[in-house]
Short mmCIF file of C-alpha atoms in Angstrom, two decimals:
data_model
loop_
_atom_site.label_atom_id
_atom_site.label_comp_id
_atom_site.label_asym_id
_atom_site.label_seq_id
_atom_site.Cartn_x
_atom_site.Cartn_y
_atom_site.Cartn_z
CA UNK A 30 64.95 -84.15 -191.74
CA UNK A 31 65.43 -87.11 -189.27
CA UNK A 32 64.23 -86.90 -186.27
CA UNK A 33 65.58 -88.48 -183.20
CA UNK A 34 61.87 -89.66 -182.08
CA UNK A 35 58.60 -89.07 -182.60
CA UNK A 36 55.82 -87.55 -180.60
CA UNK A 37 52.11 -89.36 -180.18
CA UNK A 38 49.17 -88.70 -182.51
CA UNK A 39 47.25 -85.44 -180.79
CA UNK A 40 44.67 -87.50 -178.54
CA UNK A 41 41.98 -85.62 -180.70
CA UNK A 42 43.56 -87.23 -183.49
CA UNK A 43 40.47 -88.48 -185.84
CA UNK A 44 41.39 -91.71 -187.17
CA UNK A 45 38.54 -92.36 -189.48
CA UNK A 46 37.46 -93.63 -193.04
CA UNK A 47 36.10 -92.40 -196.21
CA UNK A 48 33.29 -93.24 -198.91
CA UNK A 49 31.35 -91.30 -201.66
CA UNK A 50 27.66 -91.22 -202.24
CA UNK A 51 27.74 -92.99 -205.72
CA UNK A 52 30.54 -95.34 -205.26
CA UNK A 53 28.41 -96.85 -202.25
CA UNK A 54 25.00 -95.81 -201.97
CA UNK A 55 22.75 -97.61 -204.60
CA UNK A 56 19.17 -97.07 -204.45
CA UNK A 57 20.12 -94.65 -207.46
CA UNK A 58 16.18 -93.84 -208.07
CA UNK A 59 14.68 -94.58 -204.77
CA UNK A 60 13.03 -92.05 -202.87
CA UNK A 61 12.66 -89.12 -205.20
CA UNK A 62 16.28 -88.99 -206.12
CA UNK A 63 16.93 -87.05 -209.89
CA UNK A 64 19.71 -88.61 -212.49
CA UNK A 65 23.31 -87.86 -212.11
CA UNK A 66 25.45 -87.53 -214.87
CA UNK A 67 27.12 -90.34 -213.83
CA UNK A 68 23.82 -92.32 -213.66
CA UNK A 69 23.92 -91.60 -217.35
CA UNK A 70 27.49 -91.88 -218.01
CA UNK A 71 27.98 -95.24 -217.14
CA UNK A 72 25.36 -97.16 -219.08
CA UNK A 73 27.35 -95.47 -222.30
CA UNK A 74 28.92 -98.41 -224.41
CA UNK A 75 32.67 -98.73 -223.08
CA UNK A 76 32.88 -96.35 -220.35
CA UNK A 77 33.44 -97.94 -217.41
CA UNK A 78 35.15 -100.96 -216.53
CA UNK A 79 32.49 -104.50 -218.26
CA UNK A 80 30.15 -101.72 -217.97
CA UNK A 81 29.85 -101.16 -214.55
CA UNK A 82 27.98 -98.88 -212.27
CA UNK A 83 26.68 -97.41 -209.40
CA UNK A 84 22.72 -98.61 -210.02
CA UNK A 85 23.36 -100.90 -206.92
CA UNK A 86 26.64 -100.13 -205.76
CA UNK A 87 27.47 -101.58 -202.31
CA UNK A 88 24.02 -100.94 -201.54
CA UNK A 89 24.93 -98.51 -197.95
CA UNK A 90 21.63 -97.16 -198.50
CA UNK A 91 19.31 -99.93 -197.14
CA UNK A 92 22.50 -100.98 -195.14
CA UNK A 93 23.27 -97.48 -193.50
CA UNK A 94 22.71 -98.65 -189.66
CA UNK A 95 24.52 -101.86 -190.96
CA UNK A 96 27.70 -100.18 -191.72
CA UNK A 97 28.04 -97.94 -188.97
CA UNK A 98 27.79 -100.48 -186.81
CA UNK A 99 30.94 -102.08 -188.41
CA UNK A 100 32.31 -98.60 -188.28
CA UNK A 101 31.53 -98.12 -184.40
CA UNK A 102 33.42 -102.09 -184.17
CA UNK A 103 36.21 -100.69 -185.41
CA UNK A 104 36.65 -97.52 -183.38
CA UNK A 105 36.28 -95.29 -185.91
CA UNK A 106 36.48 -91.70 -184.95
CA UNK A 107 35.45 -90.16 -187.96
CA UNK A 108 33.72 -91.13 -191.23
CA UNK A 109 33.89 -88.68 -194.27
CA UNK A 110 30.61 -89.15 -196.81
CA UNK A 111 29.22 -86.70 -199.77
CA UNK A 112 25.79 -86.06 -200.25
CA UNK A 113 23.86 -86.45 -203.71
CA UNK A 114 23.37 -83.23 -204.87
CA UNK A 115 20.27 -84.72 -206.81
CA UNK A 116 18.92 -86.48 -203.83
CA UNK A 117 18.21 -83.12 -201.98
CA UNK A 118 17.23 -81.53 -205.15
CA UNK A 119 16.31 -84.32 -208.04
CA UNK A 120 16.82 -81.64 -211.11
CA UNK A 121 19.69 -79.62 -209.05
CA UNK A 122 17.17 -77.03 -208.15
CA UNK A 123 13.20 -76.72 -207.23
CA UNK A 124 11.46 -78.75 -204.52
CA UNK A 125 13.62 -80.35 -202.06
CA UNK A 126 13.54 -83.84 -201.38
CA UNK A 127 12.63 -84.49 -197.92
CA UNK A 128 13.37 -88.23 -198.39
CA UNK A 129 17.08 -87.76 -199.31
CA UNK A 130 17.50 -85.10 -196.01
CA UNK A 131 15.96 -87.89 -194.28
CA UNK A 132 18.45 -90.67 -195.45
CA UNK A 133 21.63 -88.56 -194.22
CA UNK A 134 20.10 -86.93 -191.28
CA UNK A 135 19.58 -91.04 -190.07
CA UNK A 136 23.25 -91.38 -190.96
CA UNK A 137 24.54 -88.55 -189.25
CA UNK A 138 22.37 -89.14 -185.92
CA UNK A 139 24.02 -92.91 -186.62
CA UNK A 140 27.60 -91.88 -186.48
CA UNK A 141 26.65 -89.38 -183.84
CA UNK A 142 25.52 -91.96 -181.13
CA UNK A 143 28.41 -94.36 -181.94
CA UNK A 144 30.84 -91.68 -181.24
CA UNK A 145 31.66 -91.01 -184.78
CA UNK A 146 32.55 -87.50 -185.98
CA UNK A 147 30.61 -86.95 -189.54
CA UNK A 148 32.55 -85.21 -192.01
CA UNK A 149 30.07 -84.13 -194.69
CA UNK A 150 31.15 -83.82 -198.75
CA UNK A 151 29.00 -81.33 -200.32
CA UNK A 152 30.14 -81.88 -203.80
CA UNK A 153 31.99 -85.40 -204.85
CA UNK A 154 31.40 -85.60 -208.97
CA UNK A 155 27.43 -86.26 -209.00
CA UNK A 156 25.99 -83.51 -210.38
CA UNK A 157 22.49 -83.25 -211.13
CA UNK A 158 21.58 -84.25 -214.82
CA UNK A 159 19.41 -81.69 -215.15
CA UNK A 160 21.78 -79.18 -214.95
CA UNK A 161 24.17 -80.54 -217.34
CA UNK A 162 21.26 -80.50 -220.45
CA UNK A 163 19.59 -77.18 -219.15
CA UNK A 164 22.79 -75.21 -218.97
CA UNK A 165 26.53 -77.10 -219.32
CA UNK A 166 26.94 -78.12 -215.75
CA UNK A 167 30.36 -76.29 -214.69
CA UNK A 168 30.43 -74.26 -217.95
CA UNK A 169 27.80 -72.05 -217.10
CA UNK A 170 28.01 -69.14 -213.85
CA UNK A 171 23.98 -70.20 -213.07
CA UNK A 172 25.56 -73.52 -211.36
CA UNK A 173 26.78 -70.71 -208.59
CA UNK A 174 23.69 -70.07 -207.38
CA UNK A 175 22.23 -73.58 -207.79
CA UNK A 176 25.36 -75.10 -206.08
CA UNK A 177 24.85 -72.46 -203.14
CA UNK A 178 21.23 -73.02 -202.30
CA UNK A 179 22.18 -76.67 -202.59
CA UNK A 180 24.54 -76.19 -199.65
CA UNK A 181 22.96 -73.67 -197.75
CA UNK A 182 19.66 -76.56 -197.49
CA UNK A 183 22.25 -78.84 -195.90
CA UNK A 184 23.66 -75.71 -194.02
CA UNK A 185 20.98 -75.02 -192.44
CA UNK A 186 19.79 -78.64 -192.12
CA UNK A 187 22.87 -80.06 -190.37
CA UNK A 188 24.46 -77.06 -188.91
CA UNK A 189 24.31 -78.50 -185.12
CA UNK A 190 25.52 -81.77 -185.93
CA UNK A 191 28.52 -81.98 -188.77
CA UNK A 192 31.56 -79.66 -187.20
CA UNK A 193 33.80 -80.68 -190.33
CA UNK A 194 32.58 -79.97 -194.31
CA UNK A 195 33.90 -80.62 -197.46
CA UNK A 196 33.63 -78.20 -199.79
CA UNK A 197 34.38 -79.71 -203.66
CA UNK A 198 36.07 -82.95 -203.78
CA UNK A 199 38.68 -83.31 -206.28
CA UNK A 200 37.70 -80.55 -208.17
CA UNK A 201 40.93 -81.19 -210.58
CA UNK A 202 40.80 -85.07 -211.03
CA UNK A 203 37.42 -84.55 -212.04
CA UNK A 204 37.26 -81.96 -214.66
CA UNK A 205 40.77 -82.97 -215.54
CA UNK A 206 39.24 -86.44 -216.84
CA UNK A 207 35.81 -84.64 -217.68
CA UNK A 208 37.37 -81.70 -219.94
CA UNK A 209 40.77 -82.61 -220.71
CA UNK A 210 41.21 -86.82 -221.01
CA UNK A 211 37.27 -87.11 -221.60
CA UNK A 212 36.65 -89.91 -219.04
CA UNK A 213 34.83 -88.17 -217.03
CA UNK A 214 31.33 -86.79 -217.92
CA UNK A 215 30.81 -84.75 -219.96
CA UNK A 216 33.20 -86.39 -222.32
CA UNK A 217 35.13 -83.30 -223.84
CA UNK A 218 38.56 -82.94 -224.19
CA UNK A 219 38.87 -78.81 -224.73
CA UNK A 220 41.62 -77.10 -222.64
CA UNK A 221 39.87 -73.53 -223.29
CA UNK A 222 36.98 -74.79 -221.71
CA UNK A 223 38.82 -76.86 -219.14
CA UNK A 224 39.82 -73.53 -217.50
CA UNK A 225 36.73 -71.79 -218.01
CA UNK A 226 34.72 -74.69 -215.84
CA UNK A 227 37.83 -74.43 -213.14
CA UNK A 228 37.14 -70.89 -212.91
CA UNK A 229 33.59 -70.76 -212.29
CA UNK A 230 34.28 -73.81 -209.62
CA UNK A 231 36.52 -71.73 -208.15
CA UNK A 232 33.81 -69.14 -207.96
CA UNK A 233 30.92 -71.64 -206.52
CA UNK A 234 33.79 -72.76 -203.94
CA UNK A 235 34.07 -69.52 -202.41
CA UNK A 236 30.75 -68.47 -202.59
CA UNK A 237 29.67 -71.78 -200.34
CA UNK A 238 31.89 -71.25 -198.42
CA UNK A 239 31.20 -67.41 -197.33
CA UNK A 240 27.74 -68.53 -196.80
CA UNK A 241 29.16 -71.56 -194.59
CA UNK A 242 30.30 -68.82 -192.29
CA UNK A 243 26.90 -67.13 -191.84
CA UNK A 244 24.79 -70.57 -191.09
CA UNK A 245 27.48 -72.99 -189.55
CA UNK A 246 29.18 -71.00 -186.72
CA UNK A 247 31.97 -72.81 -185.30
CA UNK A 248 32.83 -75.43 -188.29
CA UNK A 249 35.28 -75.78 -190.15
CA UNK A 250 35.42 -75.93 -194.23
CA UNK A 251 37.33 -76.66 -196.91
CA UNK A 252 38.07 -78.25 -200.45
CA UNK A 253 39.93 -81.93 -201.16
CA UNK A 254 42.76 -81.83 -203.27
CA UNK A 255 44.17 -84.76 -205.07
CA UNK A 256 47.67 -83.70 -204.62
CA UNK A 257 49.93 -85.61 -206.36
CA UNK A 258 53.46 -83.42 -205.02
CA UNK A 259 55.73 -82.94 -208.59
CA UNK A 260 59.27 -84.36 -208.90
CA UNK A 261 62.14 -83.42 -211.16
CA UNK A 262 63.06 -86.62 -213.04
CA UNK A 263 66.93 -85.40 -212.78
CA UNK A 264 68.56 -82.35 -211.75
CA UNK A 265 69.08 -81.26 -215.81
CA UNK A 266 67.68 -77.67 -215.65
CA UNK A 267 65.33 -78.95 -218.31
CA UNK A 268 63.80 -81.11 -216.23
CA UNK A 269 63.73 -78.90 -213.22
CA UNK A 270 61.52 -76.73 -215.21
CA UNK A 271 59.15 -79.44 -216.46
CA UNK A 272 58.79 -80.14 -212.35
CA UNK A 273 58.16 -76.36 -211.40
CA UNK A 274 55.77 -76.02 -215.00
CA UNK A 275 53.58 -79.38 -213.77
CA UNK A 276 53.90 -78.38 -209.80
CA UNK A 277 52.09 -74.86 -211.07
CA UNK A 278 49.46 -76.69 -213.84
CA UNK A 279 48.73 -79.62 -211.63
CA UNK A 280 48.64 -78.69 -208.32
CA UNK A 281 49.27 -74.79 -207.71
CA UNK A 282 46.57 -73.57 -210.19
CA UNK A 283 44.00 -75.09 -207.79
CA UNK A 284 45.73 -74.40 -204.32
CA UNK A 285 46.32 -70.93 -204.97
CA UNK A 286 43.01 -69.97 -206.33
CA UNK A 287 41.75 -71.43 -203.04
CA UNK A 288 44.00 -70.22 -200.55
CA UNK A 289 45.06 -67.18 -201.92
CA UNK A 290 42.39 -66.05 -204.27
CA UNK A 291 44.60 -65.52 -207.55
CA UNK A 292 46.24 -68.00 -209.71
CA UNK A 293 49.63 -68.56 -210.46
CA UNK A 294 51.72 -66.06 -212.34
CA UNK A 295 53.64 -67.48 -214.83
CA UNK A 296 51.03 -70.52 -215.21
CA UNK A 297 48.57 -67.38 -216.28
CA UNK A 298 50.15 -66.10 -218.29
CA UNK A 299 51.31 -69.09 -220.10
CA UNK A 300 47.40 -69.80 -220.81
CA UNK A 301 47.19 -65.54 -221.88
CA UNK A 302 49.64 -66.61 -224.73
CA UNK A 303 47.62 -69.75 -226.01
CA UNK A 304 44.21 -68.35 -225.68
CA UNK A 305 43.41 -70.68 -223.00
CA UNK A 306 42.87 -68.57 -219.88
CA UNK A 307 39.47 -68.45 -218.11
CA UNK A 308 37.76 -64.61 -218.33
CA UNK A 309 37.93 -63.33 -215.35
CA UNK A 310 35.58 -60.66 -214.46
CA UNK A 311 35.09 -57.83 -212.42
CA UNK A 312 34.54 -59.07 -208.39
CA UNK A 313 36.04 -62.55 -209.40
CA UNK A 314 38.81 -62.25 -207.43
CA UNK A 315 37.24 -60.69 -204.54
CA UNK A 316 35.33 -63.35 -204.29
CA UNK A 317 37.83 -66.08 -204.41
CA UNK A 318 39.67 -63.92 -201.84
CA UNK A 319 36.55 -63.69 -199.57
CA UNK A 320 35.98 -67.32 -199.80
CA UNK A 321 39.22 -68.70 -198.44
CA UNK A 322 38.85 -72.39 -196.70
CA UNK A 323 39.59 -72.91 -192.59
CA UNK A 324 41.73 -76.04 -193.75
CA UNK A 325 42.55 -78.00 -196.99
CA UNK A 326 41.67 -81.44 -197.15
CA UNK A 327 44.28 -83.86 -198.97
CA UNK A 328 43.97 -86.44 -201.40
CA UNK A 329 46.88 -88.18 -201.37
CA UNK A 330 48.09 -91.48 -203.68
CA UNK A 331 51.27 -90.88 -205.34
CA UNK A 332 53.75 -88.79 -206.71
CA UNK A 333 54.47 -87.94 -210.51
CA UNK A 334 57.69 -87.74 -211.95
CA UNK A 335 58.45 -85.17 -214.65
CA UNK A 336 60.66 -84.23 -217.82
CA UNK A 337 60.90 -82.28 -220.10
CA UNK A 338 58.27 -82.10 -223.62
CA UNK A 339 59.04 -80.21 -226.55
CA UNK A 340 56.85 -78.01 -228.50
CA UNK A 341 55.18 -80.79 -230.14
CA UNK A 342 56.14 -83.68 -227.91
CA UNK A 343 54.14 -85.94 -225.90
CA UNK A 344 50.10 -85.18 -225.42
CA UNK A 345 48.18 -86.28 -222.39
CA UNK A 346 46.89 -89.91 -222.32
CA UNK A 347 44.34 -92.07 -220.46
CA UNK A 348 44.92 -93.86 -217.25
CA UNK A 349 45.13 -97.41 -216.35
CA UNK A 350 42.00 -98.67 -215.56
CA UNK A 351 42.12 -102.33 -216.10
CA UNK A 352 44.69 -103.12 -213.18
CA UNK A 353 47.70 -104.51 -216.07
CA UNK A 354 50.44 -103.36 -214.41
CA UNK A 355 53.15 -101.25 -217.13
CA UNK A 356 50.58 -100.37 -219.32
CA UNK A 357 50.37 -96.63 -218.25
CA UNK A 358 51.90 -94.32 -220.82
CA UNK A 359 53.76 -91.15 -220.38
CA UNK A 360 51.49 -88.21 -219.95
CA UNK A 361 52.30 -84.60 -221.00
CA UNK A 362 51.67 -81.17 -222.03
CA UNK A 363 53.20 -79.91 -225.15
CA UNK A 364 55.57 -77.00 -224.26
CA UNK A 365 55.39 -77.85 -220.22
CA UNK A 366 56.33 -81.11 -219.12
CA UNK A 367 55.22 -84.74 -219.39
CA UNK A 368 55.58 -87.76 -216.70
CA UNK A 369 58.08 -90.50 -216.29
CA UNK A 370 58.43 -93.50 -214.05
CA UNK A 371 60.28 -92.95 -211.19
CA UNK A 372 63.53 -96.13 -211.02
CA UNK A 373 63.25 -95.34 -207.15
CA UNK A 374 59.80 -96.32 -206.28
CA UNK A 375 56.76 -99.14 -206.84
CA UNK A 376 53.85 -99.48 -208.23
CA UNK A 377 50.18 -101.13 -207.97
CA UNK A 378 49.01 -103.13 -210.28
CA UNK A 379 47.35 -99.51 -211.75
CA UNK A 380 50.57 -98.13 -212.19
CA UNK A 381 50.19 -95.65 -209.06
CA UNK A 382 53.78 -94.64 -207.59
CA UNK A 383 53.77 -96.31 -203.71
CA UNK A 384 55.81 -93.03 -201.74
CA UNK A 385 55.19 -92.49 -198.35
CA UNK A 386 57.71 -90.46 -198.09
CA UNK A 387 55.81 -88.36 -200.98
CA UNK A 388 53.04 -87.67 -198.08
CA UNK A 389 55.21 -86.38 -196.06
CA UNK A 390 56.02 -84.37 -198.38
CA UNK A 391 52.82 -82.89 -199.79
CA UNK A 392 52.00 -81.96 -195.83
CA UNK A 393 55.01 -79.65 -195.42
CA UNK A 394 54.98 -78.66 -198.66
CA UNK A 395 50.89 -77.20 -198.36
CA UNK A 396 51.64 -76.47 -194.46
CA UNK A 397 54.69 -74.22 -195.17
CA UNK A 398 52.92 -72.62 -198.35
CA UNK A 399 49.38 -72.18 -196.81
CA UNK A 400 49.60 -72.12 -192.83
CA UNK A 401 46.37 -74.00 -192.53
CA UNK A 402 45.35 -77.06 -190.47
CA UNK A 403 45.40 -79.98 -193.09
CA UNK A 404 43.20 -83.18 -193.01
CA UNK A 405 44.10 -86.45 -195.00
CA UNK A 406 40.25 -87.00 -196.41
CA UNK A 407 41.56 -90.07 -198.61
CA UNK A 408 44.46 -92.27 -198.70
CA UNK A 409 44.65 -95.69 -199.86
CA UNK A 410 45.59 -98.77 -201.85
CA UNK A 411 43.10 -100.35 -204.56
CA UNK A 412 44.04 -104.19 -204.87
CA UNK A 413 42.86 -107.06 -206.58
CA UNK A 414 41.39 -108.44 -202.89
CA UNK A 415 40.28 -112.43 -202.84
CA UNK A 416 38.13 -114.08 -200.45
CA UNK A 417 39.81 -117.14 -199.53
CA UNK A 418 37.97 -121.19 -199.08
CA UNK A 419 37.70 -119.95 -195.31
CA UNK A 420 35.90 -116.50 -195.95
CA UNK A 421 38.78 -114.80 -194.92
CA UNK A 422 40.41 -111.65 -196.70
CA UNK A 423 44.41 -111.21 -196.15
CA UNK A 424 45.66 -108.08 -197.33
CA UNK A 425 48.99 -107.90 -195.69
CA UNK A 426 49.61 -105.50 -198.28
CA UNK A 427 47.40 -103.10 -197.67
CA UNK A 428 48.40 -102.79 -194.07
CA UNK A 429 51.75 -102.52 -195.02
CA UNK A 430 50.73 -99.27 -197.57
CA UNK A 431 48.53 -97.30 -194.91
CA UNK A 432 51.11 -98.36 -191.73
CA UNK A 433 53.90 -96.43 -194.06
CA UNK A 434 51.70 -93.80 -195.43
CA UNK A 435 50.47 -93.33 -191.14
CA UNK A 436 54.58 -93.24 -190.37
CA UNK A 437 54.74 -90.39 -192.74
CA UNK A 438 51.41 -88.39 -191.19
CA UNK A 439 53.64 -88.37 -187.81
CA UNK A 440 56.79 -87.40 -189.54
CA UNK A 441 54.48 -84.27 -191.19
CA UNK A 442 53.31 -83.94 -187.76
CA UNK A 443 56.94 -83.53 -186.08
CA UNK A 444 58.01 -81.31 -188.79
CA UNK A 445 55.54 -78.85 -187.84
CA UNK A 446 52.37 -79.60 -189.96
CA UNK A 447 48.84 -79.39 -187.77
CA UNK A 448 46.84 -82.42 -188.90
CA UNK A 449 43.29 -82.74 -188.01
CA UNK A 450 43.00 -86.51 -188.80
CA UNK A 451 43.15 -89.50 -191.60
CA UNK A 452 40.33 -91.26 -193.49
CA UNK A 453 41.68 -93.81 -195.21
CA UNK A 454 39.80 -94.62 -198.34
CA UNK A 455 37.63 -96.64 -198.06
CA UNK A 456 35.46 -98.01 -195.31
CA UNK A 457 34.27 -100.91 -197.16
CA UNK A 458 34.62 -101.74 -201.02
CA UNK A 459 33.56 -99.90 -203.21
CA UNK A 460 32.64 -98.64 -207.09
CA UNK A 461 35.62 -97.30 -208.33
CA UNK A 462 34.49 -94.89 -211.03
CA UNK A 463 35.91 -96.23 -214.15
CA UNK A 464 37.67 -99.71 -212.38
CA UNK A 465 34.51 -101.21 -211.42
CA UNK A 466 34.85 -103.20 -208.70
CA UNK A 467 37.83 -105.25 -209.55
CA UNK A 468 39.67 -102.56 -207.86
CA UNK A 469 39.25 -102.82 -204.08
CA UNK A 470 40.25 -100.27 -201.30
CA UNK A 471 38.40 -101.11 -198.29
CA UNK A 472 38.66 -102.52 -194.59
CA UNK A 473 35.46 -104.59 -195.51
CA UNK A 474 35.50 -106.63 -198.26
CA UNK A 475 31.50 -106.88 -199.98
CA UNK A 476 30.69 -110.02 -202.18
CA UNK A 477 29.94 -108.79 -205.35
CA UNK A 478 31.49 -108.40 -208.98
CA UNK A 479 30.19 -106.34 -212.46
CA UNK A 480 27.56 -108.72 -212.27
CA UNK A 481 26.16 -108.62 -208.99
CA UNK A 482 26.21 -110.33 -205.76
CA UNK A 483 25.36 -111.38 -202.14
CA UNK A 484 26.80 -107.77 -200.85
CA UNK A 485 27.72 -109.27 -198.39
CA UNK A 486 29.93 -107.90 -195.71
CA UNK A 487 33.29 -109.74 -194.90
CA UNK A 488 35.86 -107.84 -192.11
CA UNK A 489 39.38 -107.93 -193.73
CA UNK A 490 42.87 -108.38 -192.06
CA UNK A 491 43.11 -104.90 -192.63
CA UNK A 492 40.16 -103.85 -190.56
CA UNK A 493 41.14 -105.56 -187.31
CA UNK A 494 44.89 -104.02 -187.71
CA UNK A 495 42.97 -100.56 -188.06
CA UNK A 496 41.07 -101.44 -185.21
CA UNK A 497 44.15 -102.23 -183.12
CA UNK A 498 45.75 -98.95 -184.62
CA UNK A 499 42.59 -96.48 -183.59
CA UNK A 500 42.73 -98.43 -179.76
CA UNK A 501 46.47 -97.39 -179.12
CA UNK A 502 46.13 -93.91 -180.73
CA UNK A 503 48.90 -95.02 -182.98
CA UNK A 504 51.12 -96.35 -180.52
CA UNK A 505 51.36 -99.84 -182.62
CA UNK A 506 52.55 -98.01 -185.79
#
């Protein structure tokens, strides 16, 4: 479609930012606060980018009032932040830990006085240690229960002050790299059990959020996606299969499950024939049903590009995480489809497609298929930043990304989708799980490498563009 014109943002637009609590918050063993797997993970020989991690991270925990006060500069009207499930409960169940409720409570009363709408993660990757020794983590149907009175304490906690919740962040990134590419914790690279952790995360999804509804009247829940919207690499009917076999594996197995409350047909029983569906047992899908989400929040990057793989053609393979541009290989499934670079579109230096347009897509395409109110809880560009002689970041590029990527949100928006708001990812720098901090996404740059540093904050190019953005509502896209 091209429209004529464009209407204005909705004036209760919330143009806002994004973190996560282990990519920012440090203090990983102050206060009380139990191991995360990823506290673990990272010290593992050859994990993470020089061996990186999130002991220190961008230390926003003894900076909290700090940052929001950069954030309230800016104009920020939201900020989207997850909680550390073993912060509230150090071994993912037991005691709670006062402290932690403490530490976001002083945060959310923060944002709250600068005008800032919180919009509270429950779940983003750090799950408590404990859990993953005393049972499997995701493999096991006890983390239901566990994950709900995890939530239900914040629930009940924050109830009258956070309107917007996060359900699960990225729910297939994660266990894709943590069961399928084993670069996530815990390591494994099992399809069979791949689906079997989906399914019970699924299940401790919907069960959250049916109790969200009894203890937080009045908000408004829902899961983040990383949807990366399919393409056909040509119009060879080979290849438009490959597109509708990865748009049902890669983004419809999780959509429908949480929207609809069943899974795909012919992506079920595709898994029924290789003895890699997830059992499924009696009430299973009444829950799911029960436990559908008041909006979807979106995750959006880039596109993917498919073809089509053989019986016995190309396997799935690791990402680029040392920022060498080309250096990506194709990706695939065996029997399904596998990934190709698309002629018609850039890259970053990690080999992640630059499409705009691709947003706009991904908003009609879940607003058409769905019918709910959509939110863009991350969107951004990771870039090798540099401080310049004069202490000055210029990331021209950056603002060029997110300007495009904001163009395409008010396409969405005049082709009908209802969009809630934008957080951009990220507020300031950040860990980048696997990247370390060579890979940079945020409006404030912070002063420190693999090996440490001042942490100090520096306001980007991009931040005061942002700023300018927020003050006209939009008006100087």
């Amino acid at each position: 479609m091209h429209h004529p014109k464009f209407n204005d943002f909705p004036a209760d637009f919330l143009w806002g930012a994004a973190s996560a609590a282990y990519q920012v918050e440090g203090a990983w063993d102050a206060d009380g606060k139990g191991p995360s797997v990823w506290d673990l993970f990272t010290k593992l020989p050859g994990k993470t980018f020089e061996g990186s991690n999130g002991d220190v991270a961008v230390d926003h925990y003894h900076r909290v009032e700090e940052d929001v006060a950069l954030m309230a500069e800016m104009g920020l009207k939201a900020y989207r932040f997850s909680v550390s499930w073993p912060r509230i409960f150090p071994t993912g169940r037991g005691e709670v830990n006062e402290a932690g409720l403490a530490f976001y409570e002083r945060l959310i009363d923060s944002l709250i006085a600068h005008g800032i709408e919180p919009v509270l993660t429950l779940y983003h990757w750090d799950l408590p240690q404990a859990l993953q020794e005393e049972y499997g983590g995701w493999e096991d149907r006890r983390i239901i229960d566990d994950f709900e009175r995890y939530c239900v304490t914040l629930y009940q906690r924050f109830a009258g002050k956070v309107k917007y919740w996060v359900s699960l962040n990225e729910q297939n990134y994660n266990l894709t790299n943590a069961y399928q590419l084993g670069t996530h914790p815990p390591a494994v690279q099992d399809r069979k059990r791949f689906f079997a952790a989906n399914h019970i995360a699924f299940l401790a999804n919907a069960r959250v959020i049916k109790a969200f509804r009894q203890h937080v009247p009045g908000g408004l829940i829902g899961p983040s996606f990383a949807y990366s919207p399919a393409y056909p690499a040509s119009c060879d009917p080979k290849d438009m299969l490959a597109f509708e076999n990865a748009e049902e594996f890669t983004n419809l197995w999780w959509l429908d499950a949480y929207c609809f409350g069943r899974y795909p047909q012919a992506a079920l029983a595709y898994l029924r024939e290789n003895g890699e569906a997830p059992e499924i047992l009696a009430g299973d899908l009444e829950l799911l049903r029960e436990g559908t989400p008041d909006y979807i929040g979106v995750n959006y990057y880039y596109t993917l590009t498919f073809t089509d793989n053989p019986i016995g053609g190309q396997t799935m393979q690791r990402i680029n995480t040392t920022g060498q541009k080309g250096t990506t290989p194709s990706s695939g499934v065996p029997g399904l489809y596998k990934t190709t670079p698309n002629p018609h579109l850039e890259t970053s230096n990690w080999d992640w497609a630059i499409d705009p347009t691709g947003m706009r897509i991904a908003l009609r395409r879940l607003s058409s298929r769905y019918g709910l109110p959509l939110m863009i809880t991350e969107n951004g560009l990771g870039e090798f930043d540099k401080l310049t002689a004069d202490g000055r970041v210029h990331d021209d590029y950056r603002i060029a990304y997110l300007r495009s990527h904001l163009k395409a949100c008010q396409e969405a928006l005049q082709d009908g989708a209802e969009l809630l708001g934008y957080c951009a990812w990220s507020f300031t720098d950040i860990l980048s799980w696997l990247n370390g901090y060579q890979k940079r996404y945020g409006f404030v740059y912070v002063e420190r490498d693999e090996q440490g540093g001042s942490l100090r904050r520096i306001k980007k190019e991009s931040f005061h563009w942002y700023k300018s953005v927020i003050a006209s509502g939009g008006k100087t896209l």
